[in-house]
Short mmCIF file of N, CA and C in Angstrom, two decimals:
data_model
loop_
_atom_site.label_atom_id
_atom_site.label_comp_id
_atom_site.label_asym_id
_atom_site.label_seq_id
_atom_site.Cartn_x
_atom_site.Cartn_y
_atom_site.Cartn_z
N MET A 294 -52.99 60.93 71.19
CA MET A 294 -54.21 61.71 71.03
C MET A 294 -54.15 62.86 71.92
N ASP A 295 -54.23 64.13 71.37
CA ASP A 295 -54.47 65.31 72.12
C ASP A 295 -55.85 65.70 72.15
N ILE A 296 -56.28 66.20 73.34
CA ILE A 296 -57.74 66.54 73.41
C ILE A 296 -57.85 67.96 73.96
N ILE A 297 -58.61 68.75 73.07
CA ILE A 297 -58.81 70.14 73.33
C ILE A 297 -60.24 70.30 73.98
N LEU A 298 -60.38 70.79 75.08
CA LEU A 298 -61.59 71.09 75.86
C LEU A 298 -61.93 72.54 75.66
N PHE A 299 -63.18 72.84 75.35
CA PHE A 299 -63.44 74.24 74.96
C PHE A 299 -64.90 74.61 75.38
N ASP A 300 -65.17 75.92 75.50
CA ASP A 300 -66.44 76.39 75.91
C ASP A 300 -67.34 76.10 74.60
N GLY A 301 -68.29 75.32 74.77
CA GLY A 301 -69.07 74.87 73.57
C GLY A 301 -70.09 75.91 73.19
N VAL A 302 -70.40 77.01 74.03
CA VAL A 302 -71.39 78.00 73.69
C VAL A 302 -70.83 79.29 73.20
N CYS A 303 -69.46 79.26 73.27
CA CYS A 303 -68.64 80.63 72.92
C CYS A 303 -68.45 80.63 71.53
N ASN A 304 -68.82 81.68 70.82
CA ASN A 304 -68.47 81.81 69.42
C ASN A 304 -67.01 81.88 69.04
N LEU A 305 -66.25 82.71 69.81
CA LEU A 305 -64.79 82.59 69.56
C LEU A 305 -64.13 81.27 69.73
N CYS A 306 -64.69 80.48 70.69
CA CYS A 306 -64.08 79.29 71.01
C CYS A 306 -64.51 78.25 69.84
N ASN A 307 -65.68 78.39 69.44
CA ASN A 307 -66.08 77.48 68.28
C ASN A 307 -65.36 77.87 67.08
N GLY A 308 -65.19 79.09 66.83
CA GLY A 308 -64.31 79.47 65.75
C GLY A 308 -62.91 78.91 65.74
N SER A 309 -62.45 79.06 66.97
CA SER A 309 -60.93 78.46 67.07
C SER A 309 -61.00 76.96 66.73
N ILE A 310 -61.95 76.32 67.30
CA ILE A 310 -61.95 74.76 67.07
C ILE A 310 -62.16 74.44 65.66
N ASN A 311 -63.00 75.31 64.88
CA ASN A 311 -63.09 75.12 63.50
C ASN A 311 -61.93 75.35 62.74
N PHE A 312 -61.15 76.39 63.20
CA PHE A 312 -59.84 76.66 62.66
C PHE A 312 -58.89 75.53 62.72
N VAL A 313 -58.77 74.99 64.01
CA VAL A 313 -58.04 73.92 64.26
C VAL A 313 -58.46 72.64 63.40
N ILE A 314 -59.59 72.35 63.29
CA ILE A 314 -60.18 71.19 62.46
C ILE A 314 -59.71 71.43 60.98
N ARG A 315 -59.92 72.60 60.44
CA ARG A 315 -59.50 72.87 58.98
C ARG A 315 -57.93 72.60 58.85
N HIS A 316 -57.13 73.04 59.79
CA HIS A 316 -55.76 72.99 59.59
C HIS A 316 -55.07 71.72 60.10
N ASP A 317 -55.75 70.88 60.89
CA ASP A 317 -55.27 69.67 61.53
C ASP A 317 -55.33 68.55 60.55
N ARG A 318 -54.69 68.54 59.48
CA ARG A 318 -54.81 67.66 58.33
C ARG A 318 -54.55 66.11 58.87
N ARG A 319 -53.79 65.96 59.88
CA ARG A 319 -53.56 64.67 60.19
C ARG A 319 -54.55 64.16 61.17
N GLY A 320 -55.48 64.89 61.52
CA GLY A 320 -56.63 64.42 62.52
C GLY A 320 -56.00 64.18 63.88
N HIS A 321 -54.96 64.90 64.36
CA HIS A 321 -54.32 64.65 65.55
C HIS A 321 -55.08 65.09 66.83
N PHE A 322 -55.98 66.05 66.69
CA PHE A 322 -56.72 66.51 67.90
C PHE A 322 -58.05 65.88 67.93
N ARG A 323 -58.56 65.73 69.26
CA ARG A 323 -59.84 65.33 69.46
C ARG A 323 -60.44 66.59 70.28
N PHE A 324 -61.85 66.52 70.40
CA PHE A 324 -62.52 67.81 70.97
C PHE A 324 -63.61 67.28 71.85
N ALA A 325 -63.78 68.20 72.89
CA ALA A 325 -64.93 68.02 73.80
C ALA A 325 -65.32 69.36 74.47
N PRO A 326 -66.61 69.67 74.34
CA PRO A 326 -66.99 71.01 74.97
C PRO A 326 -66.83 70.80 76.48
N LEU A 327 -66.53 72.02 77.22
CA LEU A 327 -66.39 71.88 78.59
C LEU A 327 -67.62 71.44 79.27
N GLN A 328 -68.76 71.53 78.64
CA GLN A 328 -70.07 71.17 79.19
C GLN A 328 -70.39 69.71 78.91
N SER A 329 -69.36 68.95 78.53
CA SER A 329 -69.76 67.49 78.22
C SER A 329 -69.25 66.52 79.29
N ASP A 330 -69.66 65.25 79.28
CA ASP A 330 -69.33 64.35 80.20
C ASP A 330 -67.83 64.11 80.01
N ALA A 331 -67.30 64.08 78.86
CA ALA A 331 -65.83 63.79 78.44
C ALA A 331 -65.03 64.85 79.34
N ALA A 332 -65.36 66.06 79.27
CA ALA A 332 -64.60 67.19 79.77
C ALA A 332 -64.71 67.03 81.38
N ALA A 333 -65.85 66.68 81.85
CA ALA A 333 -65.99 66.46 83.24
C ALA A 333 -65.03 65.30 83.87
N THR A 334 -64.98 64.22 83.15
CA THR A 334 -64.04 63.23 83.31
C THR A 334 -62.63 63.55 83.41
N LEU A 335 -62.25 64.28 82.34
CA LEU A 335 -60.83 64.75 82.19
C LEU A 335 -60.53 65.73 83.31
N ALA A 336 -61.44 66.60 83.62
CA ALA A 336 -61.22 67.71 84.65
C ALA A 336 -60.95 66.94 86.01
N THR A 337 -61.70 65.90 86.29
CA THR A 337 -61.52 65.28 87.49
C THR A 337 -60.20 64.53 87.55
N THR A 338 -59.85 63.80 86.53
CA THR A 338 -58.55 63.27 86.26
C THR A 338 -57.51 64.13 86.57
N HIS A 339 -57.46 65.39 85.96
CA HIS A 339 -56.41 66.29 86.00
C HIS A 339 -56.66 67.53 86.98
N GLN A 340 -57.69 67.23 87.96
CA GLN A 340 -57.85 68.12 89.04
C GLN A 340 -58.11 69.59 88.55
N ILE A 341 -58.86 69.78 87.59
CA ILE A 341 -59.16 71.12 87.11
C ILE A 341 -60.64 71.36 87.33
N ASP A 342 -60.90 72.65 87.85
CA ASP A 342 -62.21 73.02 88.07
C ASP A 342 -62.64 73.82 86.90
N ILE A 343 -63.40 73.08 86.07
CA ILE A 343 -63.91 73.59 84.76
C ILE A 343 -65.07 74.58 84.88
N SER A 344 -65.73 74.62 86.12
CA SER A 344 -66.70 75.52 86.32
C SER A 344 -66.17 76.98 86.44
N GLN A 345 -64.84 77.10 86.84
CA GLN A 345 -64.14 78.31 86.91
C GLN A 345 -63.31 78.66 85.62
N MET A 346 -63.25 77.82 84.74
CA MET A 346 -62.45 78.13 83.60
C MET A 346 -63.12 78.95 82.56
N ALA A 347 -62.40 80.09 82.14
CA ALA A 347 -62.80 80.89 81.05
C ALA A 347 -61.75 80.62 80.05
N SER A 348 -61.58 79.36 79.70
CA SER A 348 -60.44 78.94 78.87
C SER A 348 -60.81 77.80 78.03
N PHE A 349 -59.84 77.30 77.34
CA PHE A 349 -59.96 76.08 76.92
C PHE A 349 -58.62 75.31 77.42
N ILE A 350 -58.63 73.97 77.30
CA ILE A 350 -57.57 73.04 77.97
C ILE A 350 -57.15 72.20 77.04
N LEU A 351 -55.97 71.99 77.03
CA LEU A 351 -55.17 70.94 76.17
C LEU A 351 -54.80 69.87 77.05
N VAL A 352 -55.18 68.70 76.67
CA VAL A 352 -54.68 67.43 77.50
C VAL A 352 -53.77 66.79 76.52
N GLN A 353 -52.57 66.65 76.76
CA GLN A 353 -51.47 66.21 75.90
C GLN A 353 -50.50 65.45 76.69
N ASN A 354 -50.23 64.19 76.22
CA ASN A 354 -49.26 63.28 77.07
C ASN A 354 -49.60 63.17 78.49
N GLY A 355 -50.83 63.08 78.90
CA GLY A 355 -51.16 62.93 80.26
C GLY A 355 -51.09 64.06 81.11
N LYS A 356 -50.88 65.36 80.51
CA LYS A 356 -50.80 66.55 81.32
C LYS A 356 -51.77 67.51 80.69
N ALA A 357 -52.31 68.37 81.55
CA ALA A 357 -53.30 69.39 81.16
C ALA A 357 -52.65 70.75 81.05
N TYR A 358 -52.87 71.48 80.05
CA TYR A 358 -52.28 72.73 79.86
C TYR A 358 -53.54 73.77 79.62
N THR A 359 -53.37 74.95 80.17
CA THR A 359 -54.71 75.85 80.14
C THR A 359 -54.10 77.28 79.47
N LYS A 360 -55.16 77.91 79.17
CA LYS A 360 -54.92 79.38 78.70
C LYS A 360 -53.99 79.49 77.62
N SER A 361 -53.01 80.53 77.59
CA SER A 361 -52.13 80.76 76.53
C SER A 361 -51.20 79.52 76.27
N THR A 362 -50.78 78.89 77.31
CA THR A 362 -49.89 77.77 77.05
C THR A 362 -50.55 76.64 76.14
N ALA A 363 -51.83 76.42 76.50
CA ALA A 363 -52.62 75.50 75.74
C ALA A 363 -52.83 75.91 74.26
N ALA A 364 -53.17 77.18 74.07
CA ALA A 364 -53.28 77.71 72.82
C ALA A 364 -51.99 77.68 71.89
N LEU A 365 -50.77 77.90 72.59
CA LEU A 365 -49.61 77.84 71.80
C LEU A 365 -49.09 76.53 71.46
N ARG A 366 -49.54 75.56 72.41
CA ARG A 366 -49.10 74.10 72.12
C ARG A 366 -49.94 73.56 71.01
N VAL A 367 -51.28 74.00 70.96
CA VAL A 367 -52.05 73.70 69.75
C VAL A 367 -51.39 74.18 68.62
N ALA A 368 -51.10 75.40 68.62
CA ALA A 368 -50.51 76.09 67.37
C ALA A 368 -49.21 75.32 66.88
N ARG A 369 -48.56 74.67 67.87
CA ARG A 369 -47.20 74.00 67.53
C ARG A 369 -47.42 72.82 66.64
N GLN A 370 -48.64 72.25 67.03
CA GLN A 370 -49.04 70.98 66.20
C GLN A 370 -49.57 71.26 64.87
N LEU A 371 -49.90 72.37 64.56
CA LEU A 371 -50.42 72.73 63.20
C LEU A 371 -49.37 72.97 62.09
N PRO A 372 -49.63 72.86 60.97
CA PRO A 372 -48.70 72.99 59.83
C PRO A 372 -48.21 74.52 59.73
N PHE A 373 -47.12 74.54 59.02
CA PHE A 373 -46.58 75.96 58.76
C PHE A 373 -47.42 76.80 57.99
N PRO A 374 -47.85 77.95 58.30
CA PRO A 374 -47.05 78.88 59.05
C PRO A 374 -47.58 78.99 60.63
N TRP A 375 -48.63 78.20 60.76
CA TRP A 375 -49.39 78.39 62.19
C TRP A 375 -48.37 77.99 63.22
N LYS A 376 -47.54 76.87 62.98
CA LYS A 376 -46.74 76.49 64.04
C LYS A 376 -45.74 77.55 64.56
N LEU A 377 -45.50 78.53 63.74
CA LEU A 377 -44.64 79.63 64.24
C LEU A 377 -45.19 80.43 65.34
N LEU A 378 -46.47 80.39 65.51
CA LEU A 378 -47.07 81.09 66.63
C LEU A 378 -46.60 80.60 68.01
N TYR A 379 -45.94 79.31 68.06
CA TYR A 379 -45.28 78.87 69.30
C TYR A 379 -44.33 79.64 69.75
N ALA A 380 -43.71 80.46 68.89
CA ALA A 380 -42.52 81.28 69.34
C ALA A 380 -43.03 82.22 70.43
N GLY A 381 -44.34 82.49 70.57
CA GLY A 381 -44.85 83.35 71.65
C GLY A 381 -44.63 82.76 73.05
N ILE A 382 -44.23 81.56 73.12
CA ILE A 382 -43.96 80.92 74.38
C ILE A 382 -42.80 81.58 75.13
N ILE A 383 -42.04 82.43 74.41
CA ILE A 383 -40.85 83.05 75.00
C ILE A 383 -41.33 84.12 75.89
N PHE A 384 -42.49 84.73 75.78
CA PHE A 384 -42.97 85.64 76.57
C PHE A 384 -43.40 85.15 77.98
N PRO A 385 -43.15 85.86 79.05
CA PRO A 385 -43.52 85.29 80.35
C PRO A 385 -45.07 84.89 80.41
N ARG A 386 -45.27 83.92 81.13
CA ARG A 386 -46.62 83.37 81.26
C ARG A 386 -47.57 84.38 81.81
N PHE A 387 -47.13 85.12 82.71
CA PHE A 387 -48.14 86.05 83.33
C PHE A 387 -48.55 87.20 82.28
N ILE A 388 -47.62 87.54 81.30
CA ILE A 388 -48.09 88.38 80.29
C ILE A 388 -48.99 87.80 79.27
N ARG A 389 -48.49 86.69 78.70
CA ARG A 389 -49.47 85.93 77.91
C ARG A 389 -50.83 85.53 78.48
N ASP A 390 -50.86 85.14 79.68
CA ASP A 390 -52.17 84.81 80.30
C ASP A 390 -52.91 86.11 80.63
N GLY A 391 -52.15 87.22 80.99
CA GLY A 391 -52.92 88.41 81.21
C GLY A 391 -53.68 88.80 79.92
N VAL A 392 -53.04 88.79 78.78
CA VAL A 392 -53.81 89.16 77.50
C VAL A 392 -54.98 88.02 77.32
N TYR A 393 -54.56 86.76 77.49
CA TYR A 393 -55.56 85.73 77.36
C TYR A 393 -56.87 86.04 78.23
N ASN A 394 -56.58 86.29 79.45
CA ASN A 394 -57.63 86.63 80.44
C ASN A 394 -58.59 87.93 79.92
N ILE A 395 -57.92 88.79 79.33
CA ILE A 395 -58.76 89.96 79.01
C ILE A 395 -59.69 89.49 77.71
N VAL A 396 -59.17 88.66 76.88
CA VAL A 396 -59.99 88.27 75.82
C VAL A 396 -61.08 87.22 76.37
N ALA A 397 -60.68 86.32 77.23
CA ALA A 397 -61.64 85.35 77.82
C ALA A 397 -62.63 86.09 78.57
N ARG A 398 -62.34 87.01 79.36
CA ARG A 398 -63.38 87.72 80.19
C ARG A 398 -64.43 88.46 79.27
N ASN A 399 -63.96 88.92 78.04
CA ASN A 399 -64.87 89.59 77.30
C ASN A 399 -65.37 88.89 75.99
N ARG A 400 -65.23 87.68 75.87
CA ARG A 400 -65.39 86.91 74.72
C ARG A 400 -66.87 86.80 74.37
N TYR A 401 -67.80 86.76 75.34
CA TYR A 401 -69.17 86.76 74.81
C TYR A 401 -69.70 88.16 74.39
N ARG A 402 -69.15 89.11 75.08
CA ARG A 402 -69.49 90.56 74.66
C ARG A 402 -69.07 90.79 73.25
N TRP A 403 -67.76 90.47 72.97
CA TRP A 403 -67.07 90.81 71.80
C TRP A 403 -67.48 89.83 70.58
N PHE A 404 -67.87 88.50 70.88
CA PHE A 404 -67.83 87.58 69.77
C PHE A 404 -69.37 86.88 69.91
N GLY A 405 -70.03 87.01 70.95
CA GLY A 405 -71.25 86.49 71.21
C GLY A 405 -71.25 85.02 71.78
N ARG A 406 -72.46 84.53 71.94
CA ARG A 406 -72.55 83.02 72.43
C ARG A 406 -73.81 82.37 71.85
N LYS A 407 -73.73 81.17 71.93
CA LYS A 407 -74.86 80.36 71.36
C LYS A 407 -75.71 79.77 72.59
N ASP A 408 -76.88 79.44 72.19
CA ASP A 408 -77.75 78.91 73.34
C ASP A 408 -77.24 77.48 73.52
N SER A 409 -76.74 76.78 72.78
CA SER A 409 -76.30 75.37 72.98
C SER A 409 -74.93 75.12 72.39
N CYS A 410 -74.33 73.98 72.74
CA CYS A 410 -73.10 73.62 72.20
C CYS A 410 -73.11 73.34 70.62
N MET A 411 -72.12 73.43 70.02
CA MET A 411 -72.10 73.25 68.50
C MET A 411 -72.29 71.70 68.33
N VAL A 412 -72.87 71.46 67.14
CA VAL A 412 -73.15 70.02 66.85
C VAL A 412 -72.19 69.82 65.64
N PRO A 413 -71.32 68.78 65.82
CA PRO A 413 -70.34 68.48 64.67
C PRO A 413 -71.05 67.92 63.48
N THR A 414 -70.45 68.31 62.47
CA THR A 414 -71.01 67.59 61.18
C THR A 414 -70.68 66.15 61.05
N PRO A 415 -71.26 65.45 60.35
CA PRO A 415 -70.97 63.95 60.33
C PRO A 415 -69.52 63.73 59.93
N GLU A 416 -68.99 64.60 59.11
CA GLU A 416 -67.51 64.33 58.75
C GLU A 416 -66.55 64.47 59.87
N ILE A 417 -66.89 65.26 60.80
CA ILE A 417 -65.89 65.41 61.90
C ILE A 417 -66.42 64.86 63.23
N LYS A 418 -67.66 64.32 63.18
CA LYS A 418 -68.23 63.71 64.53
C LYS A 418 -67.26 62.80 65.33
N GLU A 419 -66.57 62.00 64.57
CA GLU A 419 -65.74 61.07 65.21
C GLU A 419 -64.58 61.70 65.86
N ARG A 420 -64.30 62.77 65.72
CA ARG A 420 -63.16 63.58 66.47
C ARG A 420 -63.64 64.40 67.81
N PHE A 421 -64.96 64.09 67.98
CA PHE A 421 -65.61 64.81 69.17
C PHE A 421 -65.94 63.55 70.14
N LEU A 422 -65.55 63.91 71.50
CA LEU A 422 -65.70 62.83 72.49
C LEU A 422 -67.01 63.22 73.31
N ASP A 423 -67.58 62.13 73.47
CA ASP A 423 -68.91 62.17 74.11
C ASP A 423 -68.55 61.74 75.66
N LYS A 424 -67.84 60.75 75.87
CA LYS A 424 -67.53 60.14 77.12
C LYS A 424 -66.12 59.57 77.04
N ILE A 425 -65.46 59.48 78.12
CA ILE A 425 -64.10 58.86 78.29
C ILE A 425 -64.13 57.73 79.17
#
């Protein structure tokens, strides 16, 4: 099971999670907002300071990936044609993360934010982690 930790009040992040849910037909991914107890537990386990993260995190096979690497590894698990986005891994990380950081820094201004974390529908609630 791969777990995606995301900013639960960010409209861009929520849109990204909804995109993954729609295209993850196998139900491979589980999700937890960065503001949740599950994210806090995983952050402690993987020594990640989530208070400083303007990102989402992928926990896969016992390892945590952040920023562009996390996004590309998620795309790799999605069906064709989305898995082709993983080809972006050929670009040096400092370039990929540089672009990622610009979007992350401006995400609230460009896409807005919610007052609280998204509430999953009953159909997908079991894919969201409350505690680990």
